Coordinates of C-alpha atoms in Angstrom, one line a residue:
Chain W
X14 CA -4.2 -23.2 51.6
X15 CA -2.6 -23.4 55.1
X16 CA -4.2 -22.0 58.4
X17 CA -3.0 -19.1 58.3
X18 CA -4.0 -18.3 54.4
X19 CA -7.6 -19.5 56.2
X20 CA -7.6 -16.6 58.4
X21 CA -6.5 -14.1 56.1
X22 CA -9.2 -15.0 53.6
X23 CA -12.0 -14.9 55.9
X24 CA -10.7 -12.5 59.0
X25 CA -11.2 -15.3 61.4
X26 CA -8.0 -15.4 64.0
X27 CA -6.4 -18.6 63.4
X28 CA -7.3 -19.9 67.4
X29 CA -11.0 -18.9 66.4
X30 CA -10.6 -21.8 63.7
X31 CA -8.6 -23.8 65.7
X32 CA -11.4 -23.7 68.2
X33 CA -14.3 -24.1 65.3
X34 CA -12.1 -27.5 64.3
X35 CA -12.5 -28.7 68.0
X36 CA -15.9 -27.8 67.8
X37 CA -16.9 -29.7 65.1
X38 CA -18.1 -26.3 63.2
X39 CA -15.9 -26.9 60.7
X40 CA -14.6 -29.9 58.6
X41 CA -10.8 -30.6 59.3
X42 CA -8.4 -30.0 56.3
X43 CA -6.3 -32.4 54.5
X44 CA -4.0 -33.6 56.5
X45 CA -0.6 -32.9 54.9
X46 CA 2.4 -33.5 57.7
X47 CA 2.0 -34.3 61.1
X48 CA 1.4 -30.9 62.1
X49 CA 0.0 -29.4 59.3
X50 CA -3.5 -29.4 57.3
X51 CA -4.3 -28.1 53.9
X52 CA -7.8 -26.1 53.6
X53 CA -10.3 -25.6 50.1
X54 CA -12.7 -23.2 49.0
X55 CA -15.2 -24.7 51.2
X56 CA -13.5 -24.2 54.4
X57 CA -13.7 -20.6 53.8
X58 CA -17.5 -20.2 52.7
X59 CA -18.1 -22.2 56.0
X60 CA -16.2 -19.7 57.9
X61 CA -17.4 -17.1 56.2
X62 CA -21.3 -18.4 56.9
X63 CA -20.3 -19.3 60.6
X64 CA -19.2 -15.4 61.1
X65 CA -22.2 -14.5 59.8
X66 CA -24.6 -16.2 62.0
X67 CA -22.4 -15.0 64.7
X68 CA -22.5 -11.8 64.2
X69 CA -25.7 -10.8 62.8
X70 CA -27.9 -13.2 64.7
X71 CA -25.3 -13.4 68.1
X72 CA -26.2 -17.0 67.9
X73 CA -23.9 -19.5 70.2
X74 CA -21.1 -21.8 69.3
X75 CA -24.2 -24.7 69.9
X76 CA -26.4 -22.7 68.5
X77 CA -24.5 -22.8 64.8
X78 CA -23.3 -26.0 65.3
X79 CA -27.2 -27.2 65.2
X80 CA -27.9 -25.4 61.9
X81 CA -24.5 -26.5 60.5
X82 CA -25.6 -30.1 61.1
X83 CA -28.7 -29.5 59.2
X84 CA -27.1 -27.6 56.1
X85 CA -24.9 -30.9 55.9
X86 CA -27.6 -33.9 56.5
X87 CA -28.5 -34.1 52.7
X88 CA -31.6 -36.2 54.2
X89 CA -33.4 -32.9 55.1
X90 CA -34.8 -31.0 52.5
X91 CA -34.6 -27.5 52.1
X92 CA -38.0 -27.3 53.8
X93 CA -36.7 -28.4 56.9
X94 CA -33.0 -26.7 57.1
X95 CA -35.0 -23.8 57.6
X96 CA -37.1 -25.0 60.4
X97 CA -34.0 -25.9 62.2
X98 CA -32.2 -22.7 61.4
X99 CA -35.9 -21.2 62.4
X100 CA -36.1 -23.3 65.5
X101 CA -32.1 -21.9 66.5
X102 CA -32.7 -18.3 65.9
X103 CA -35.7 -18.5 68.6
X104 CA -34.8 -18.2 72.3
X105 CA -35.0 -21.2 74.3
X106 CA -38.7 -21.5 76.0
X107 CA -38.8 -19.8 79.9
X108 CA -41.8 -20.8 81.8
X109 CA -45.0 -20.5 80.9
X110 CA -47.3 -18.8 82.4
X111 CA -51.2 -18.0 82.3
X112 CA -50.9 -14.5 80.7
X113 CA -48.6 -16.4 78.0
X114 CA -51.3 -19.2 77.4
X115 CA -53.8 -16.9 76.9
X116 CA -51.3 -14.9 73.8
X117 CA -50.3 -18.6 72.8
X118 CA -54.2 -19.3 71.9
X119 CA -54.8 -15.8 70.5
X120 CA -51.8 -16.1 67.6
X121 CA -53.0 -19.6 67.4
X122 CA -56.7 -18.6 66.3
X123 CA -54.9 -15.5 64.2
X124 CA -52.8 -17.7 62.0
X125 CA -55.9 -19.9 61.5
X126 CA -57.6 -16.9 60.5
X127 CA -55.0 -16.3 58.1
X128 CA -55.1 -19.6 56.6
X129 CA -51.4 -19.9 57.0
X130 CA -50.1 -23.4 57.0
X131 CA -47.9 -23.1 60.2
X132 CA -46.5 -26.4 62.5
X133 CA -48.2 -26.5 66.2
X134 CA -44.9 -26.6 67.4
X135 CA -43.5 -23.6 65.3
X136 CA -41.1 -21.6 67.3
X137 CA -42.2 -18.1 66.4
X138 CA -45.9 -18.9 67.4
X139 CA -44.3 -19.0 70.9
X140 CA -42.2 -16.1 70.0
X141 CA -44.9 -13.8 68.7
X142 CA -46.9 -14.5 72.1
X143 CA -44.2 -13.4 74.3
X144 CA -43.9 -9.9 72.2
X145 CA -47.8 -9.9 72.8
X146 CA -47.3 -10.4 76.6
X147 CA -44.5 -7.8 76.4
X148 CA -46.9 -5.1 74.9
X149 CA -49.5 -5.8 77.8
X150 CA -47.2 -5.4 80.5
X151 CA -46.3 -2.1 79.0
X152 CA -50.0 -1.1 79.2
X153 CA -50.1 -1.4 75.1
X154 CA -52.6 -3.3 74.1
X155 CA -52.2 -5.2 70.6
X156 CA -55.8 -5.6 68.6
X157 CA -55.8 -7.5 65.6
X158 CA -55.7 -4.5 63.3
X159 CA -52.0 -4.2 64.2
X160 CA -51.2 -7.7 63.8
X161 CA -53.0 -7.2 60.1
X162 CA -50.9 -4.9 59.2
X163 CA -47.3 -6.8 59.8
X164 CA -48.7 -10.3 59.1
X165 CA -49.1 -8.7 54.8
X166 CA -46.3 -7.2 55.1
X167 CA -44.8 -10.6 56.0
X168 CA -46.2 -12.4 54.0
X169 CA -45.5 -10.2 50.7
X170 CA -42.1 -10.4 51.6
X171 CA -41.3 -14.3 52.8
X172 CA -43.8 -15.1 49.5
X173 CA -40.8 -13.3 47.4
X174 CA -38.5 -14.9 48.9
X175 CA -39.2 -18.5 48.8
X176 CA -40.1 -17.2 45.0
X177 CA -36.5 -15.9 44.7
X178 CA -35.1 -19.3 46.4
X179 CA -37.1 -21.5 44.4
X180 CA -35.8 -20.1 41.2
X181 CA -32.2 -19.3 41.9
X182 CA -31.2 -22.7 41.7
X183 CA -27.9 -24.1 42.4
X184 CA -26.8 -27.4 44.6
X185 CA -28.4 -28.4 47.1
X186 CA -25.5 -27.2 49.7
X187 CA -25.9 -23.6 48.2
X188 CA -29.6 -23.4 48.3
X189 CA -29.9 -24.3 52.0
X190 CA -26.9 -22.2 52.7
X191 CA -29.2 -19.3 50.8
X192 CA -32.2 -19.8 53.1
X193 CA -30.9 -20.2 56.3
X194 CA -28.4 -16.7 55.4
X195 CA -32.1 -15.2 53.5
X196 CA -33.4 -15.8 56.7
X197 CA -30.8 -14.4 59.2
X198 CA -29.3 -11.2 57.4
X199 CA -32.8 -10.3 55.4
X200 CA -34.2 -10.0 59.4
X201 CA -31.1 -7.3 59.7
X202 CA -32.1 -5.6 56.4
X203 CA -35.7 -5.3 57.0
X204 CA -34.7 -4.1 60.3
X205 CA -32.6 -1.4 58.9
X206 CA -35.0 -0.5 56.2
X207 CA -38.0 -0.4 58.7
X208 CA -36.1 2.6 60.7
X209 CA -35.5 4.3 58.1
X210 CA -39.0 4.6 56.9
X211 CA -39.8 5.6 60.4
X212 CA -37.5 8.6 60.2
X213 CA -39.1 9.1 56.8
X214 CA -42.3 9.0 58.4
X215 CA -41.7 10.7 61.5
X216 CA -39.8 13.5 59.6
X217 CA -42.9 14.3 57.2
X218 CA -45.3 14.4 60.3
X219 CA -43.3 15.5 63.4
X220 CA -40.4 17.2 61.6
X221 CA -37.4 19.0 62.9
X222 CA -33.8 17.6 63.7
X223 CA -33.3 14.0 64.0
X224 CA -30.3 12.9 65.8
X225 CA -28.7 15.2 68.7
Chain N
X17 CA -45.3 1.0 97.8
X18 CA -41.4 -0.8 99.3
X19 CA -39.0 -1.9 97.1
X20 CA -39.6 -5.9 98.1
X21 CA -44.0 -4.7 96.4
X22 CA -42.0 -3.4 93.2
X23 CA -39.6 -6.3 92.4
X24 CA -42.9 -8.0 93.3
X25 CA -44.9 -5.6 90.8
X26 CA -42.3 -6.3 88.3
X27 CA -40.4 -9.3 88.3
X28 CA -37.5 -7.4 88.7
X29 CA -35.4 -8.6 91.8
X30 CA -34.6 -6.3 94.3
X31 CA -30.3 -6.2 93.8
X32 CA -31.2 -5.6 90.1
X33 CA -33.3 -2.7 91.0
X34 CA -30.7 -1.3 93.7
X35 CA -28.2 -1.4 90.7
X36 CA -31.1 0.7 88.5
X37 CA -31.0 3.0 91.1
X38 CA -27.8 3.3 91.5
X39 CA -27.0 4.0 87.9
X40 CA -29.6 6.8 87.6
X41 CA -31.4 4.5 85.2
X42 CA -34.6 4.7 87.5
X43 CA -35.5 7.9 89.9
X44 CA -34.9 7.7 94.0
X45 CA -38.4 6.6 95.9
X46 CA -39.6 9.1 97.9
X47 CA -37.5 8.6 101.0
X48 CA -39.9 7.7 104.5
X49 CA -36.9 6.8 106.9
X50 CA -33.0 6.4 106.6
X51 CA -33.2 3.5 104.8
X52 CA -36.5 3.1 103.5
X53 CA -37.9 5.1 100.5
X54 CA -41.7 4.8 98.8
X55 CA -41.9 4.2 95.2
X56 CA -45.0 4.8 93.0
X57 CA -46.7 3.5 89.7
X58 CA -44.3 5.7 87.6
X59 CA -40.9 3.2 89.0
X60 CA -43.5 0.2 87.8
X61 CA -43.8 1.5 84.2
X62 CA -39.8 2.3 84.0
X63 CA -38.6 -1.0 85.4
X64 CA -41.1 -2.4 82.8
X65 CA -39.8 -0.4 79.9
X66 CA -36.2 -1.1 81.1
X67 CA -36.8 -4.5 81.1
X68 CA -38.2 -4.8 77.5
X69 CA -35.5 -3.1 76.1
X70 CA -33.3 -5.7 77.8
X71 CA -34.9 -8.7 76.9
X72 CA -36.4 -7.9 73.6
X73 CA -33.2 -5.4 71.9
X74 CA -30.6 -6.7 74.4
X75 CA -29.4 -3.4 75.0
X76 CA -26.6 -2.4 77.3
X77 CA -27.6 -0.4 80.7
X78 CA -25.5 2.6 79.1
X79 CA -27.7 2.4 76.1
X80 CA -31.0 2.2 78.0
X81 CA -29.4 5.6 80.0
X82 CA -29.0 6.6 76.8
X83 CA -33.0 6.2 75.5
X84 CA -34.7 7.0 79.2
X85 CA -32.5 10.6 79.3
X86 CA -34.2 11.0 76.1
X87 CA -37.6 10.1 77.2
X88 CA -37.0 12.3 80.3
X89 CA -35.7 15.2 78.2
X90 CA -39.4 17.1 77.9
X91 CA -37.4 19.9 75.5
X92 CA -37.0 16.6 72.9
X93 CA -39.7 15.9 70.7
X94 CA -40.8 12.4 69.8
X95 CA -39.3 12.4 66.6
X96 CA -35.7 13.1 68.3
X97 CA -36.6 10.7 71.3
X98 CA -37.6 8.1 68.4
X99 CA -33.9 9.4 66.7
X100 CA -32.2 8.5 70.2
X101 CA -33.4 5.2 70.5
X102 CA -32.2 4.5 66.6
X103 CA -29.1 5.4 67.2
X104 CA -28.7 3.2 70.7
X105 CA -30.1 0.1 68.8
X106 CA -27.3 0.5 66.6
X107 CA -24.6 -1.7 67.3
X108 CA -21.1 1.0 67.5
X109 CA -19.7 1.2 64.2
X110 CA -16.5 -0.9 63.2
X111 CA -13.5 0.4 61.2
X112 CA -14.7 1.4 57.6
X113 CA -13.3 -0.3 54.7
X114 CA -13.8 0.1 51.0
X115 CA -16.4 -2.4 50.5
X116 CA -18.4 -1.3 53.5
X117 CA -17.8 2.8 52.1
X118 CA -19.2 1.3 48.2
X119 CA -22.0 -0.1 50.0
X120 CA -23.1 2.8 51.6
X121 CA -23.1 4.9 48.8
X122 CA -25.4 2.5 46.9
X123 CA -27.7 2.7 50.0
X124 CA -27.6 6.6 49.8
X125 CA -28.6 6.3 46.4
X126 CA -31.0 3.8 46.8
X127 CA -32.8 5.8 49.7
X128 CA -32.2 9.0 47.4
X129 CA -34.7 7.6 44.4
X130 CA -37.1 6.2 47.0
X131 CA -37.2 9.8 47.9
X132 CA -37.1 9.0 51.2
X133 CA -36.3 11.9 54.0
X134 CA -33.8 10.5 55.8
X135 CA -30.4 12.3 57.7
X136 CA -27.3 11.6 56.4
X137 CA -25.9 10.4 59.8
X138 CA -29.0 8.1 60.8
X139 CA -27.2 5.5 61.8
X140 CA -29.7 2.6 60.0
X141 CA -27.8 3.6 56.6
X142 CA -24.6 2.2 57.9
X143 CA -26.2 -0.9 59.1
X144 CA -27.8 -1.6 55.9
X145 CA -24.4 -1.2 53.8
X146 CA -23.4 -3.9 56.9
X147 CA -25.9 -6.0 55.7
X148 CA -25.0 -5.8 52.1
X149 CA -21.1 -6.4 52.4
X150 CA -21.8 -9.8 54.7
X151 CA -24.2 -10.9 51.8
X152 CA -21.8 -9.9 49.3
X153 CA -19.0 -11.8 51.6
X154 CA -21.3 -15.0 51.1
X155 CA -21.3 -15.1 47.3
X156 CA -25.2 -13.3 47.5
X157 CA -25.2 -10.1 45.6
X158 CA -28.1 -8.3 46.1
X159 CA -30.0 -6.0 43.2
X160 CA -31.8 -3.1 43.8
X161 CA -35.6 -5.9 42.9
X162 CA -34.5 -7.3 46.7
X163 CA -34.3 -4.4 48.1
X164 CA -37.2 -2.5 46.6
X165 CA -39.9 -5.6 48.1
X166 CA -38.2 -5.1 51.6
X167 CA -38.3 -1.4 51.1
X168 CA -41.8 -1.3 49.9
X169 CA -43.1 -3.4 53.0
X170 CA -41.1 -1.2 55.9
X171 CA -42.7 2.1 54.0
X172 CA -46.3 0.7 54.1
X173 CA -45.7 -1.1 57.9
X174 CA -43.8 2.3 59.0
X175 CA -46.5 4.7 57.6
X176 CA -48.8 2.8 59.7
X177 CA -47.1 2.9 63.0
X178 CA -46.2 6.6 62.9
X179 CA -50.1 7.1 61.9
X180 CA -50.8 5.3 65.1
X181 CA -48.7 6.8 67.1
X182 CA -50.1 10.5 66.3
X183 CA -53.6 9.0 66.4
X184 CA -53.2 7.3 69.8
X185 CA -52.6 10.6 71.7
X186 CA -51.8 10.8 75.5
X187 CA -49.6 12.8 77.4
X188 CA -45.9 13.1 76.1
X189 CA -43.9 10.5 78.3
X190 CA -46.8 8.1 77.1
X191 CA -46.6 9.4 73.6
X192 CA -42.5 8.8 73.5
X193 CA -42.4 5.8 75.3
X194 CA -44.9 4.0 73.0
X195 CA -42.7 5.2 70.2
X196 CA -39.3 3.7 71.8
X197 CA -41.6 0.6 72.7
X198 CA -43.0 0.3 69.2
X199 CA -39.6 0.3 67.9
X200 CA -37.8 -2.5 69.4
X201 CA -41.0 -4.7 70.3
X202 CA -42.6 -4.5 66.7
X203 CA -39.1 -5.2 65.6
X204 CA -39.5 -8.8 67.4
X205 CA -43.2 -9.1 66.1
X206 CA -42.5 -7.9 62.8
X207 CA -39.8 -11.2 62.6
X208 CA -41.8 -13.6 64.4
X209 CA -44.8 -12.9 61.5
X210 CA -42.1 -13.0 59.0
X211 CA -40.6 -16.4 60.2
X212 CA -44.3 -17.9 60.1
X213 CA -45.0 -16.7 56.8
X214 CA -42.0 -18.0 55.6
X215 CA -42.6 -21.9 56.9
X216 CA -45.8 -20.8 55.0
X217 CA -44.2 -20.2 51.7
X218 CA -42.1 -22.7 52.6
X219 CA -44.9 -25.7 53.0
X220 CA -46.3 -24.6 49.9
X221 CA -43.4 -25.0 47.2
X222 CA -41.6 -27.7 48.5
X223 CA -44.1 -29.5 51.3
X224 CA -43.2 -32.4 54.0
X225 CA -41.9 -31.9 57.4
X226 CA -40.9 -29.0 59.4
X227 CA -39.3 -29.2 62.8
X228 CA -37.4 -32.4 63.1

């Protein structure tokens, strides 16, 4: 298909792709005149993956070019696409301070205590200290019952899904594709499904009308 | 204390707070000459809150108006503050199109034989139809078996957070402020614990390195 066939199957502005293809987000097409390219089906599931990360996880044109790079170095194993796609999701690290330290070493000694085989340098170790930081400053202070509470839930839910990965199957481009989208968009549905069980929640014990 | 102690107090610089002020997002010090005013531990715990909600949720300073009139509105309960807040974390709905209208009539039925309580306008509903289409966009189709272990684990982690919240007690700007707080911050946790247990998973069925 031609550019503009591109853009109507995926809703991307033909500039937008033209500006992807500069990038080096996505592949160039077949070259067919001088000025003129022909694009396949996989042109399209790349666009369609790019929107998606852009949109749903407002990551950067750098950001998704880093994942990108990953899905396509058939060196790394599915294991690791999703630490990179883990490690570009995170924000990049501010300073640290003492108050952050201290969190840093508390998650540290919690995921021990969950026995969960995490890297050192896992992103969200960092990123689960700063939300404990956050909490303090707001005069909320996080115990480890709390923490309890989401770390099963997590871990019911990321256990189902590597399950669900493992067994689905497919190439290897489709089953990296799979994690790093299970791991972007799934974040969005949780998200979604967790508010609505608070309005469920908050309804049965607080009652009356929700939105104004 | 001067508005150079807040920022101070904070972290917040002084311009930023001027512009706070300015849009009514924070209340006038208590004014001591022309052009000094006196501001108190209440402007600390409000530039704090203001700044969560722009780190962690990335919110707009109309949306944060939006949440802190709701706070401030002592005729709101916490389950309508909590509703506010929903409905600002929301990003502004697009044009509908079919797929996104089929969606959401699964998700009504889907919520409907949880037996969930939830409005018909809460504005999650629409972002979880969202989340369906871009899956669906990306070749994924997703069964009602996904969405009942997602579901499952937002029930048991929202049960427990509204629990807490009606346990913890305090006065009611306390009491609705831990609520907005515990939406958007947990949000951050609750993906951070997720992300962990998914390297977890991860290390466990298919092994080897994680961050490259």
């Amino acid at each position: 298909m031609r550019i503009a066939e591109l853009s109507q199957a995926t809703g991307v502005p033909v500039p937008t792709i033209k500006y992807y293809l500069r990038e080096g987000l996505l592949r160039p097409g077949e070259r067919t005149a001088v000025n003129q390219a022909r694009y396949g089906e996989g042109h399209v599931r790349r666009l369609r993956l790019i929107r998606v990360l852009r949109e749903v996880a407002d990551l950067s044109v750098a950001r998704i070019g880093e994942i990108l790079a990953a899905v396509d170095d058939e060196s790394l194993s599915l294991h690791q696409v999703l630490g990179v796609a883990h490690a570009a999701l995170e924000p990049r690290p501010a300073d640290e301070d003492d108050q952050l330290a201290e969190a840093r070493r508390e998650v540290d000694s919690f995921l021990d205590r969950l026995g969960w085989a995490v890297s050192p340098d896992a992103p969200a170790r960092r990123s689960l200290a700063q939300t404990l930081v956050r909490l303090r400053t707001l005069g909320q202070d996080v115990g480890p019952q709390a923490l309890d509470v989401y770390a099963e839930a997590a871990d019911t839910v990321a256990a189902w899904e590597l399950d669900h990965l493992d067994a689905a199957g497919g190439d290897r481009e489709r089953r990296v594709e799979r994690a790093v989208v299970g791991t972007v968009v799934y974040e969005a549905a949780f998200a979604a499904l967790r508010r609505l069980a608070q309005e469920h929640h908050s309804a049965r014990r607080f009652g009356g009308r929700w939105t104004s």
